[in-house]
Every structure is written in structure tokens, then in C-alpha cells.
């Protein structure tokens, strides 16, 4: 029946019969190939096929021709493998007899590199063919030959991968670009903020303690966290090495050595990042070591850390990500793992220092540097999260950010406690501005520049709101929209004012009490208002505290300054002015009247000279306030003295008149200009300036 079918098909197909026969033969060949049967089994199957259909009678010849072709191809591929194996063995240092060859790098020559890569490709291809071919019986000669060929191929691949590991390592090391720290630091924009504008506070600043009353014009600056320019881009690896790195990585991955490739790549680049951090001034310190560092040294380390975080994320890690993407191309998983492993050490070193600082002992002087660290890490996190997919590293970064935030709150609370507990009993003998308000107000002015992070970290409690309304005299309208930082600052300044009130009681002289309070409250107003733009055009170093405290606060304190000035006039000059009254003198020139008049002049002179002797040592540091106070004194004293002398000079005419009328009104005016300069005068220096 088969023969009949074949005959019918052949006769009826005409010209198409030959095409049908070709298709049958092709199908039979495909079946044999797909079965991958041994040769003896295949021979039996050929006999069965040929007896089944006469169109398959010549399939034996065709298959034999195919076998011969396949054998020729296999022989050619074996020859290529053996040539590749020979080249790989020649480069293997353990087999090479040429010391120079053993130590040379194949990538020093483009031709050598091309030949070696081609050899590796041939070995990979040979292994693929061996793995695709059906394994012969292990005990057969073909099985032994197959096993030997596999062992040779695997050995060649192993030697090649060892060589490529070395080449990968040397290529990465030789083409690493040294970091130009000076150039990067030059790209950093810095903002310097005034910390103190005179006076000194305990150098340790761990508490306010006993303060130095010598004052001074020294000025400290807090260099706020620097920012990088937007166009910073640095090549961390020479561009012409990337193609060769990609060639090596591709072959190592195809050979199943992706783990070794990642280990070599990430270890070299990890060491490079460590070196870069060292160049940026970041040291590897344990938490215990950080906590033992003195503050001045720690402050420098914190500044370097802040710069390093910004440079690491914006420049170093971004550059490393770019290199990884170029080397590993579309191998997404490998590229991701490689970058994570490369970056992890650098990021963790930075985070470990941040954690160590966060748990250090709290002290007020550390607040601004910790805030800089907090802002630097917070700003870096989004970019870090976009590059690193290692959940552990990102969790650690968020954890350290939270710890730094807690450190900010704790350090600010320590500052508040220091102010509340400051109770030094040593007065500023000149009545000058106390170092405490200098320190506190400059501290707060700096703090305003950190309003955004501080507001995100602080909260307003119900107790704070009650105290806040008390500070504003129950005026709730001023507390409605106040920020958390603004609330705490108002309360701190209220604490400061109460502290100054207590310190004024250290003075026995009520006039000096008034001078002290006048100076210090005026100083608060000046710091809140900022500079006069007509006198100081550099407004960048000032913060707008007035927006926090409000215009009503400023008006109220200015009124207090005037009250203290009036209190001073009353306390200092009432006795002297009482000597210039007419009561008890009369208009006659009898002896009793003259004696009373002489006594009045003697008492006035004594009062004035005592005031001059004492109050030239007092100090009103603000020139405008000092001049206004002198004018107020002059307006009260000079007209009264001039009128008194004018009315009674005639009763003391004679050679002894100068003994009692020692000063002209012009003399007094001149002497008044010496008051409040902080330079005590000696009694014998008081002479009539008109003489």
C-alpha cells in the first residue's frame, strides 16, 4: 500500500513530485538529527526508513554525506579550540617559561588583546558544542574522549579567567584617575555666618559658666555647610579603558565567572573610593575614637565629612554608577549588584561617622555643625536612593539621618538648659553688654538661617503656647502663625531678659543697674533689627529675627531702653541738680546767704567730680546710644548750672570766687563728653579745661 501511495503520488505530482520527495527526505533527516542517536542505532533507523518508503531509499547516502560534513566541521572546531588552548597556555604564568612573558600584560598590545579575546571566544564556543552534543556512554572510548575534551576546555577556561581577572584588576588600577581635591573644594560655595561680635564666652562652651568681662572685638564665623555647583562632573576612570573592561566582563560573564568578575571589579573600585575619601579628609574612626576627639579637632572632621558627603554622592558615586553602566551594559542584575558592592563601603564609612557624632555628648557649640551634617545627608538621600538598591544601606542612611535629627533636638535642648541654669555672679564692672546676650543672640541669629530643618524637627507643646502668650502679654494674635523655631526663640529671649534682670541686681549702684539694663536691652534690639543699611551694606551676615519677634516686641524694648536711661538720670543727677536750686539761699548778700551759696557750689563740684570719676569708667558701647545719653544729661544739667551761676556769681565776686565756681558751663559740657568711655579718670586730671 505504501508502494501504491508512492507511485500515485509520484505520477500525479508531475513536476511537483520532486519537491515532495525533497520535503520527505528533509523531514527524515530532521527527525534523525533531533533524536541525537548513536551511529549504530541511526544505521538501523535508516534501514527502517528506506523499507517504509522507496523515496527514502537514498537517505543513507545523504546522511552519510552530512556525517562527513559534520565531522569536517567538528575537526575544524577542534583545531580552533586547540589553537586557542595553546595561546591561553602560553599566557598562563604558571606554564610560561619566559619570565618577561609571564609578567607582561596582554592589554599592552591591541593585537595580543584581540587574539586572546578571540581564543577565549573559541574555547567558550567549543564548550557550548560539547555541552550540546549527546554524551556517549561513559565507559566507551567516545565517552573517555568526550570527558578528556571537556576537562581540557574547562582547564583552558579556568586559566583564561584567571588571566582575565588579573587583567581586569590591572586595567582598573592603571586607569584610575587621581582625585583632584583642590579642584573640587574650589567648586564648593561657602556661606560664612557671624557667630560672636565681641565679648568672649567660656572656650569650651559646654555651659555658660563664669564669663570673661574683658570684651574684645574678636569675631568668630561659622562656615555653614557648603554647596556644590550644578555642573560638577569628574572622570574617575580613563575613558579609553572602558571598552577593554567591557570586553573582559562580557567574556567572564559568558563563561559563568560573573561572581569572580564582580569581586575583582568591586574590590578595586571600593579601594579607590576609600582612597578618595582619605583625600577628602575622611578618616576611618570607630565610635569610641570619635567620642574621644577634642571639640576643635572634631569640628574640623565634621566640616570635612559634610563636604565629603556632598562630593561622594554628587561626584564619586555618580561617576562610579556611570562606569558600571558602561562596563556591564545591559546586564541589569550584575550591574546593580556590582555598583551596590562598590558603593557600600564608602557610604557605610560616612554613615558610621555620622552615627558616632549623633551619639556624642551634647553641647551647644555643636548644634550648627550637626545641623550642617543633617542637611547634607538629607539632601543627599534622594540621589543616593536613586542609585543604590541595597535596602540595608538605604535603611542605615535613613537611620543615621533620624539620629542626627535627634541630636539636633537634644543639642538645642542643652542650649536652652544652659541659658536657664546660667547663674554667674560676676558682674561686668563697666555696665557693658554682658557676654551672655552676645552669645545667645548671635546663636539665635545663626539659628534663623536653619529655620527649615529646625521647624521640621521641633514641635510646639501646649506648655510652650501658654508661656508664649505670657511673653506677648496675652496677645494671641502674635502666636497664631508662629513657627516651632520662632516659638522656642521667643521663649529663649524671655529667659535671657529675666536672666539679665537678675544680673542687674548684682550692682549696688542703682544708676549702674540702669546703665547695664539699658546697654543689654538695646543690644537685643540692635541684634533683632539688624544693621543700618546706610552703615553696613553686607546684610548677608545678618538674620531677620524681627520677622520672628515682630515690630511690637521691638517697640516695647525700645521703650524699656528709654525708661532705663531716664532711671539713670534720676539716680545719678538728682543730688547734683538739687544743689542748683534757690531754696535756702535767698537774694541777699549777707554772710549766711554767702556761706549757703558756697556750700552749694562745693557740693555740686563734689557731686560732679564723683560722677565724673566713677562714670568715665562705665561704658555705653553703642556710639549713638552713648551720644543720646550725654545729650540728655547735658539738657538737664547745663541749663540749670548756667542759670544758677548767672544768678549768684555776683555774690561770690572776688579773688576767691574761682575756688567755688570751678567750672564754666562749657567746661561741664566738655567733661560730659568723657563719660561712658570705659576709661576711668583720676581726680587730679579734673581741671578747668578753659585754663
XYZ file of C-alpha atoms in Angstrom:
691
model
C 0.000 0.000 0.000
C 2.893 2.234 0.713
C 4.298 1.479 -2.724
C 0.994 2.222 -4.336
C 0.738 5.536 -2.458
C 4.204 6.460 -3.522
C 3.544 5.619 -7.170
C 0.291 7.521 -7.232
C 1.860 10.457 -5.567
C 4.766 10.448 -7.960
C 2.674 10.166 -11.098
C 0.068 12.629 -10.048
C 2.527 15.210 -8.766
C 4.307 15.813 -12.022
C 6.982 18.393 -11.579
C 5.896 18.858 -8.016
C 6.752 15.250 -7.196
C 10.403 16.043 -6.903
C 9.594 18.810 -4.404
C 7.531 16.403 -2.318
C 10.384 13.919 -2.247
C 12.803 16.585 -1.095
C 10.461 17.512 1.713
C 10.131 13.909 2.852
C 13.899 13.486 2.879
C 14.393 16.736 4.763
C 11.832 15.678 7.328
C 13.502 12.323 7.828
C 16.881 13.981 8.251
C 15.473 16.393 10.809
C 13.999 13.507 12.790
C 17.333 11.726 12.907
C 19.172 14.841 13.982
C 16.668 15.720 16.670
C 16.900 12.246 18.158
C 20.673 12.596 18.648
C 21.013 8.821 18.440
C 24.340 6.966 18.406
C 25.678 5.952 14.999
C 24.781 2.207 15.228
C 21.205 2.992 16.254
C 20.986 5.566 13.492
C 22.001 2.934 10.904
C 19.123 0.682 11.993
C 16.696 3.571 11.724
C 17.897 4.340 8.201
C 17.104 0.759 7.123
C 13.612 1.054 8.586
C 13.004 4.377 6.799
C 14.204 3.053 3.411
C 11.990 -0.038 3.628
C 8.988 2.049 4.560
C 9.052 4.374 1.538
C 11.058 3.989 -1.675
C 11.586 7.755 -1.729
C 13.809 7.281 1.331
C 15.988 4.698 -0.351
C 18.821 7.218 -0.886
C 18.602 8.823 2.594
C 21.507 6.665 3.762
C 23.850 8.352 1.306
C 22.564 11.780 2.240
C 23.004 11.189 5.976
C 26.444 9.781 5.424
C 27.366 12.890 3.472
C 26.013 15.017 6.358
C 28.014 13.000 8.846
C 31.116 13.555 6.815
C 30.403 17.308 6.703
C 29.724 17.447 10.421
C 32.917 15.547 11.073
C 34.833 18.058 8.987
C 33.252 20.964 10.906
C 33.972 19.261 14.210
C 37.570 18.717 13.190
C 37.868 22.369 12.233
C 36.344 23.489 15.555
C 38.633 21.136 17.445
C 41.577 22.624 15.609
C 40.430 26.126 16.551
C 39.993 25.051 20.163
C 43.466 23.545 20.285
C 44.967 26.710 18.833
C 43.051 28.777 21.389
C 44.124 26.433 24.161
C 47.737 26.767 23.096
C 47.555 30.583 23.166
C 45.902 30.567 26.586
C 48.528 28.209 27.959
C 51.269 30.402 26.578
C 49.877 33.355 28.539
C 49.415 31.379 31.689
C 52.132 32.466 34.082
C 52.317 29.085 35.768
C 53.234 27.375 32.460
C 55.236 30.102 30.784
C 58.996 29.651 30.643
C 59.562 33.260 29.662
C 59.728 35.448 32.805
C 59.042 38.568 30.782
C 56.020 36.964 29.151
C 54.746 35.764 32.482
C 54.720 39.272 33.920
C 53.586 41.151 30.830
C 50.033 42.285 30.277
C 48.221 41.231 27.179
C 46.377 44.536 27.092
C 49.643 46.373 26.496
C 49.188 45.293 22.891
C 45.940 45.708 20.995
C 46.835 42.758 18.736
C 47.581 40.499 21.695
C 44.315 41.532 23.315
C 42.327 40.794 20.160
C 43.992 37.402 19.766
C 43.406 36.482 23.377
C 39.769 37.542 23.358
C 39.270 35.532 20.138
C 40.875 32.495 21.774
C 38.562 32.795 24.769
C 35.585 33.046 22.401
C 36.710 29.868 20.634
C 37.015 27.973 23.909
C 33.596 29.182 25.042
C 32.132 28.065 21.716
C 33.833 24.665 21.957
C 32.431 24.130 25.442
C 28.969 25.052 24.234
C 29.250 22.463 21.440
C 30.433 19.796 23.838
C 27.538 20.537 26.180
C 25.027 20.388 23.317
C 26.245 17.043 21.973
C 24.629 13.927 23.484
C 27.069 12.389 25.992
C 28.312 8.983 24.820
C 28.318 6.074 27.256
C 30.893 6.859 29.990
C 32.630 3.503 29.633
C 33.026 3.786 25.857
C 36.089 5.172 24.100
C 33.907 8.005 22.832
C 32.873 8.681 26.428
C 36.507 8.828 27.537
C 37.365 11.136 24.657
C 34.405 13.403 25.463
C 35.413 13.623 29.101
C 39.011 14.474 28.188
C 37.859 17.203 25.803
C 35.580 18.669 28.488
C 38.405 18.653 31.017
C 40.719 20.387 28.566
C 38.098 23.006 27.755
C 37.302 23.651 31.409
C 41.001 23.930 32.234
C 41.521 26.381 29.392
C 38.557 28.469 30.540
C 39.812 28.448 34.121
C 43.285 29.592 33.048
C 41.766 32.252 30.804
C 39.506 33.539 33.558
C 42.438 33.713 35.975
C 44.329 35.747 33.394
C 41.327 37.981 32.726
C 40.864 38.540 36.461
C 44.439 39.805 36.616
C 43.941 41.911 33.511
C 40.718 43.337 34.899
C 42.442 44.249 38.161
C 45.483 45.825 36.465
C 43.336 47.668 33.960
C 41.183 49.164 36.695
C 44.175 50.164 38.804
C 46.245 51.603 35.956
C 43.413 53.693 34.553
C 42.041 55.140 37.782
C 42.144 58.946 37.702
C 43.582 60.542 40.876
C 41.088 62.768 42.659
C 41.822 66.487 42.455
C 40.504 67.535 45.847
C 41.635 71.137 45.415
C 39.564 71.489 42.270
C 36.515 70.035 43.983
C 36.939 72.212 47.063
C 37.252 75.197 44.750
C 33.838 74.323 43.328
C 32.244 74.496 46.761
C 30.310 77.657 47.565
C 30.639 78.613 51.206
C 28.499 80.833 53.393
C 30.151 82.300 56.483
C 27.912 83.481 59.266
C 28.842 85.685 62.222
C 28.968 83.734 65.477
C 30.058 86.346 68.030
C 30.617 90.035 67.508
C 32.508 90.874 70.639
C 32.978 89.577 74.127
C 34.016 86.075 74.927
C 32.332 83.073 76.384
C 33.820 80.051 78.075
C 36.038 78.489 75.389
C 34.590 75.041 75.945
C 31.059 76.375 75.503
C 29.786 73.314 77.339
C 27.989 75.685 79.692
C 27.978 79.407 80.037
C 29.757 79.271 83.374
C 31.755 82.282 84.547
C 32.209 84.645 81.630
C 35.090 86.896 80.739
C 34.193 90.543 81.167
C 37.099 91.924 79.200
C 35.106 92.024 75.990
C 37.031 92.444 72.799
C 36.433 92.899 69.123
C 37.227 89.364 68.059
C 34.821 87.839 65.594
C 34.130 84.182 65.024
C 32.487 82.736 61.975
C 30.530 79.586 61.479
C 31.148 78.321 57.977
C 27.815 76.909 57.011
C 27.538 73.700 55.004
C 28.971 74.314 51.558
C 27.118 73.582 48.346
C 28.456 72.145 45.110
C 27.903 73.741 41.757
C 25.383 72.111 39.435
C 27.878 71.387 36.663
C 30.393 69.313 38.612
C 31.470 66.215 36.703
C 34.703 64.294 37.220
C 36.127 61.350 35.280
C 37.167 58.682 37.772
C 38.456 56.287 35.105
C 40.153 56.977 31.786
C 37.525 56.715 29.064
C 39.658 54.629 26.687
C 39.815 51.786 29.250
C 36.055 51.256 29.358
C 35.860 49.313 26.080
C 38.552 46.850 27.219
C 36.864 46.435 30.590
C 33.618 45.686 28.818
C 35.337 43.044 26.651
C 36.711 41.296 29.738
C 33.467 41.495 31.700
C 31.473 40.117 28.790
C 33.681 37.024 28.484
C 33.828 36.375 32.210
C 30.048 36.513 32.451
C 29.568 34.275 29.404
C 31.968 31.764 30.937
C 29.988 31.650 34.166
C 32.572 33.643 36.112
C 30.347 36.653 36.868
C 30.941 36.232 40.618
C 34.711 36.470 40.194
C 34.272 39.417 37.836
C 32.144 41.277 40.371
C 34.558 40.516 43.199
C 37.580 41.870 41.317
C 35.779 44.922 39.965
C 34.044 45.923 43.197
C 37.106 45.312 45.393
C 39.338 47.534 43.227
C 36.800 50.326 42.887
C 35.904 50.049 46.576
C 39.565 50.621 47.454
C 39.627 53.577 45.069
C 36.632 55.141 46.816
C 38.340 54.582 50.180
C 41.376 56.414 48.849
C 39.186 59.236 47.545
C 37.584 59.617 50.994
C 41.030 59.781 52.543
C 41.985 62.539 50.101
C 38.831 64.406 51.138
C 39.983 64.175 54.758
C 37.597 61.476 55.981
C 39.293 59.094 58.394
C 38.238 55.613 59.427
C 37.374 56.099 63.103
C 35.420 53.927 65.479
C 32.584 55.372 67.534
C 34.806 55.274 70.630
C 37.593 57.149 68.818
C 35.211 59.855 67.604
C 33.884 60.410 71.112
C 37.405 60.938 72.442
C 38.283 63.658 69.908
C 38.564 67.222 71.264
C 35.896 69.608 70.006
C 38.139 71.795 67.818
C 39.529 68.761 66.058
C 36.099 67.154 65.827
C 34.675 70.321 64.301
C 37.244 70.121 61.507
C 36.412 66.463 60.926
C 32.701 67.290 60.791
C 33.316 70.009 58.197
C 35.285 67.587 56.050
C 32.559 64.974 56.450
C 29.913 67.415 55.226
C 31.936 68.216 52.125
C 32.718 64.524 51.594
C 29.026 63.544 51.699
C 28.175 66.069 49.013
C 31.172 65.213 46.841
C 30.704 61.466 47.333
C 27.095 61.447 46.200
C 27.210 64.165 43.557
C 30.603 63.271 42.089
C 32.110 59.974 43.233
C 29.104 57.654 43.356
C 27.536 59.259 40.320
C 30.820 58.694 38.481
C 31.016 55.096 39.673
C 27.455 54.474 38.533
C 28.353 55.833 35.116
C 31.362 53.492 34.882
C 29.306 50.457 35.981
C 26.655 51.223 33.390
C 29.291 51.469 30.666
C 31.172 48.300 31.612
C 28.243 45.985 32.259
C 25.886 47.410 29.656
C 22.543 45.609 29.587
C 23.436 43.079 32.281
C 20.999 44.762 34.667
C 21.272 42.429 37.636
C 25.068 42.207 37.516
C 25.384 45.958 37.030
C 23.147 46.628 40.024
C 24.962 44.197 42.326
C 28.345 45.500 41.217
C 27.503 49.131 41.948
C 25.935 48.278 45.304
C 29.044 46.353 46.369
C 31.350 49.103 45.111
C 29.486 51.915 46.857
C 28.632 50.149 50.107
C 31.986 50.576 51.843
C 32.222 54.296 51.053
C 28.660 55.020 52.163
C 28.933 52.962 55.346
C 32.168 54.706 56.343
C 30.414 58.061 56.058
C 27.362 56.808 57.920
C 29.459 55.357 60.758
C 30.991 58.775 61.436
C 27.555 60.400 61.301
C 26.260 57.887 63.828
C 29.250 58.473 66.107
C 28.656 62.247 66.082
C 24.942 61.770 66.691
C 25.563 59.943 69.974
C 28.364 62.223 71.205
C 27.939 64.300 74.336
C 25.550 67.210 73.796
C 26.943 70.735 73.962
C 25.563 73.964 72.424
C 28.546 74.745 70.205
C 27.986 71.548 68.211
C 24.468 72.415 67.082
C 25.260 74.223 63.841
C 27.751 71.647 62.642
C 25.312 68.826 63.399
C 22.632 70.760 61.513
C 25.003 71.015 58.557
C 25.533 67.252 58.720
C 21.787 66.666 58.937
C 21.092 68.871 55.917
C 23.937 67.362 53.891
C 22.695 63.811 54.450
C 19.047 64.760 53.941
C 19.848 66.472 50.637
C 21.966 63.515 49.506
C 19.437 60.799 50.344
C 17.120 61.109 47.294
C 20.050 60.814 44.901
C 21.528 58.009 46.991
C 18.246 56.108 46.895
C 18.035 56.517 43.127
C 21.443 54.870 42.686
C 21.751 52.264 45.455
C 19.211 49.438 45.579
C 20.711 47.703 48.608
C 17.924 48.043 51.180
C 20.317 47.627 54.103
C 22.438 50.620 53.074
C 19.416 52.849 52.466
C 17.868 51.818 55.797
C 21.153 52.658 57.528
C 21.256 56.067 55.841
C 17.706 56.878 56.932
C 18.533 55.646 60.429
C 21.577 57.902 60.716
C 19.558 60.850 59.391
C 16.994 60.246 62.119
C 19.770 60.009 64.732
C 21.260 63.315 63.561
C 17.797 64.879 63.808
C 17.507 63.647 67.391
C 20.993 65.013 68.077
C 19.880 68.420 66.781
C 16.873 68.441 69.110
C 18.927 67.234 72.059
C 21.695 69.776 71.466
C 19.203 72.626 71.155
C 17.560 71.481 74.385
C 21.009 71.554 76.012
C 21.428 75.154 74.826
C 18.072 76.052 76.383
C 19.066 74.372 79.661
C 22.386 76.213 79.724
C 20.574 79.525 79.428
C 18.031 78.659 82.128
C 20.714 77.445 84.502
C 23.267 80.205 83.852
C 23.699 81.984 87.178
C 27.151 83.550 87.176
C 27.563 86.119 89.969
C 30.404 88.093 88.471
C 29.087 91.417 87.130
C 30.546 93.302 84.190
C 32.072 96.150 86.207
C 31.677 98.745 83.444
C 27.957 98.043 82.914
C 28.802 96.987 79.362
C 26.866 94.371 77.391
C 27.226 91.043 79.166
C 28.833 88.187 77.163
C 25.702 86.092 77.747
C 23.359 88.101 75.467
C 26.160 88.433 72.937
C 26.477 84.686 72.763
C 22.765 83.923 72.885
C 21.702 86.494 70.298
C 24.416 85.558 67.828
C 23.464 81.928 68.390
C 19.829 82.690 67.626
C 20.673 84.811 64.602
C 22.597 81.881 63.172
C 19.741 79.578 64.024
C 17.258 81.576 61.936
C 19.228 80.534 58.852
C 18.372 76.931 59.715
C 14.666 77.637 60.023
C 13.541 74.925 57.603
C 15.302 71.940 59.213
C 14.630 73.237 62.741
C 10.907 73.694 62.040
C 10.745 70.151 60.661
C 12.329 68.754 63.833
C 10.769 70.865 66.616
C 7.175 70.812 67.830
C 5.184 73.366 69.849
C 3.796 71.877 73.052
C 0.753 73.170 74.918
C 3.052 74.371 77.690
C 5.109 76.293 75.118
C 1.960 78.007 73.834
C 0.962 79.136 77.326
C 4.433 80.534 78.017
C 4.487 82.126 74.572
C 1.252 84.025 75.170
C 2.617 85.224 78.508
C 5.716 86.534 76.683
C 3.498 88.535 74.346
C 1.336 89.836 77.167
C -1.589 87.567 76.337
C -1.763 88.793 72.747
C -2.787 85.567 70.984
C -2.740 87.173 67.514
C 1.074 87.159 67.593
C 1.195 83.447 68.342
C -1.222 82.188 65.691
C 1.196 81.659 62.811
C 4.463 81.385 64.683
C 6.772 78.563 63.638
C 8.148 75.951 66.080
C 11.587 77.559 65.947
C 10.103 81.040 66.338
C 8.207 79.884 69.424
C 11.323 78.491 71.063
C 13.333 81.602 70.196
C 10.776 83.936 71.773
C 10.828 81.843 74.939
C 14.617 81.814 74.967
C 14.830 85.599 74.667
C 12.318 85.912 77.505
C 14.576 83.661 79.588
C 17.513 85.848 78.631
C 15.712 89.033 79.682
C 14.838 87.503 83.049
C 18.454 86.452 83.468
C 19.680 89.977 82.714
C 17.199 91.408 85.218
C 18.688 89.148 87.894
C 22.234 90.093 86.914
C 21.431 93.799 87.242
C 20.777 93.185 90.954
C 24.459 92.365 91.391
C 25.175 96.129 91.157
C 24.803 98.152 94.349
C 24.672 101.420 92.414
C 21.145 101.833 91.050
C 22.461 104.134 88.288
C 24.807 101.383 87.101
C 21.916 98.924 87.212
C 20.087 101.169 84.758
C 23.146 101.537 82.527
C 23.612 97.761 82.470
C 19.980 97.058 81.562
C 19.903 99.898 79.051
C 23.029 98.546 77.302
C 21.843 94.963 77.225
C 18.249 95.591 76.136
C 19.495 97.982 73.472
C 21.858 95.256 72.315
C 18.936 92.818 71.990
C 17.013 95.361 69.921
C 20.007 96.035 67.695
C 20.555 92.333 67.053
C 16.878 91.805 66.273
C 16.674 94.807 63.977
C 19.954 94.100 62.197
C 22.350 96.726 60.809
C 21.608 100.139 59.469
C 21.845 99.623 55.685
C 23.307 103.101 55.412
C 26.259 101.970 57.520
C 26.615 98.293 56.614
C 25.751 97.103 53.132
C 26.763 93.482 53.777
C 23.387 92.305 55.019
C 24.101 88.659 54.178
C 25.698 88.071 57.568
C 22.547 89.104 59.398
C 19.390 87.111 60.037
C 15.907 88.534 60.205
C 14.963 87.955 63.829
C 12.457 90.793 63.636
C 10.190 88.652 61.465
C 10.107 86.122 64.285
C 9.618 88.540 67.194
C 7.550 91.208 65.456
C 7.538 95.006 65.435
C 5.625 95.236 68.742
C 8.447 93.408 70.504
C 10.968 95.900 69.124
C 8.840 98.944 70.094
C 8.353 97.649 73.624
C 12.091 97.088 74.156
C 12.961 100.491 72.755
C 10.570 101.948 75.308
C 12.397 99.994 78.011
C 15.728 101.454 76.847
C 14.312 104.956 77.257
C 12.953 104.060 80.708
C 16.341 102.804 81.844
C 18.010 105.972 80.527
C 15.506 108.074 82.493
C 16.124 105.926 85.553
C 19.855 106.507 85.211
C 19.396 110.305 85.020
C 17.257 110.273 88.116
C 19.616 108.040 90.089
C 22.847 109.828 89.083
C 22.000 113.500 88.743
C 19.159 114.223 91.190
C 21.576 115.005 94.032
C 23.798 117.229 91.856
C 20.807 119.105 90.433
C 19.395 119.669 93.943
C 22.490 121.773 94.644
C 21.414 124.165 91.902
C 18.092 125.113 93.486
C 17.390 128.507 95.032
C 15.764 127.246 98.214
C 17.663 128.284 101.335
C 19.885 130.848 99.664
C 17.766 133.927 99.251
C 18.722 137.000 97.273
C 20.705 138.912 99.915
C 24.461 139.079 100.150
C 24.717 138.624 103.891
C 27.235 136.227 105.342
C 24.711 133.448 105.985
C 23.498 133.581 102.418
C 27.053 133.562 101.075
C 28.007 130.601 103.243
C 24.991 128.645 101.985
C 25.853 129.584 98.406
C 29.472 128.499 98.822
C 28.273 125.216 100.294
C 26.006 124.694 97.343
C 28.831 125.183 94.835
C 31.159 122.963 96.867
C 28.537 120.214 96.993
C 27.808 120.468 93.271
C 31.512 120.335 92.434
C 31.939 117.278 94.664
C 28.930 115.549 93.119
C 30.071 116.288 89.587
C 33.659 115.185 90.239
C 32.470 111.973 91.861
C 30.172 111.267 88.920
C 32.996 112.010 86.507
C 35.474 109.825 88.356
C 33.113 106.858 88.500
C 31.192 107.130 85.264
C 34.137 107.652 82.945
C 34.868 104.026 83.836
C 31.365 102.970 82.858
C 30.753 102.011 79.280
C 27.993 102.531 76.762
C 29.410 100.721 73.743
C 26.898 101.853 71.143
C 28.068 105.272 69.844
C 24.590 106.553 69.053
C 23.138 105.490 72.385
C 26.133 106.964 74.208
C 25.740 110.302 72.448
C 21.983 110.378 73.103
C 22.581 109.739 76.800
C 25.181 112.537 77.012
C 22.764 114.920 75.307
C 20.054 114.001 77.826
C 22.472 114.726 80.693
C 23.553 117.981 79.108
C 19.975 119.133 78.581
C 19.239 118.653 82.250
C 22.493 119.784 83.849
C 23.989 122.542 81.697
C 20.974 124.931 81.587
C 20.406 124.516 85.326
C 24.089 125.160 86.089
C 24.302 128.128 83.722
C 21.199 129.701 85.256
C 22.415 129.118 88.831
C 25.853 130.592 88.123
C 24.277 133.530 86.333
C 22.026 134.338 89.276
C 24.565 134.027 92.058
C 28.004 134.718 90.588
C 27.837 138.369 91.727
C 27.555 137.316 95.383
C 30.900 135.498 95.164
C 32.886 138.145 93.288
C 36.428 138.466 94.489
C 39.714 136.666 94.391
C 38.271 133.539 95.995
C 35.314 133.173 93.610
C 37.190 130.625 91.460
C 37.568 128.401 94.477
C 33.802 127.773 94.404
C 32.844 128.332 90.790
C 35.422 125.885 89.422
C 33.777 125.184 86.059
C 32.147 127.141 83.329
C 29.113 125.587 81.571
C 31.456 124.920 78.646
C 33.805 123.022 80.967
C 30.992 120.801 82.140
C 29.917 120.189 78.539
C 33.443 119.095 77.669
C 33.723 116.822 80.684
C 30.404 115.178 79.922
C 31.882 114.000 76.617
C 34.298 111.808 78.613
C 31.561 109.791 80.285
C 30.833 106.126 79.397
C 34.088 105.525 77.543
C 35.180 102.719 79.839
C 38.398 104.566 80.792
C 38.398 105.636 84.459
C 39.676 109.159 85.118
C 41.901 110.162 88.056
C 40.746 113.017 90.274
C 43.799 115.179 89.738
C 43.105 115.177 85.989
C 39.959 117.202 86.603
C 40.919 120.763 85.890
C 39.154 123.591 84.221
C 39.561 122.913 80.523
C 39.337 126.619 79.783
C 42.503 127.313 81.740
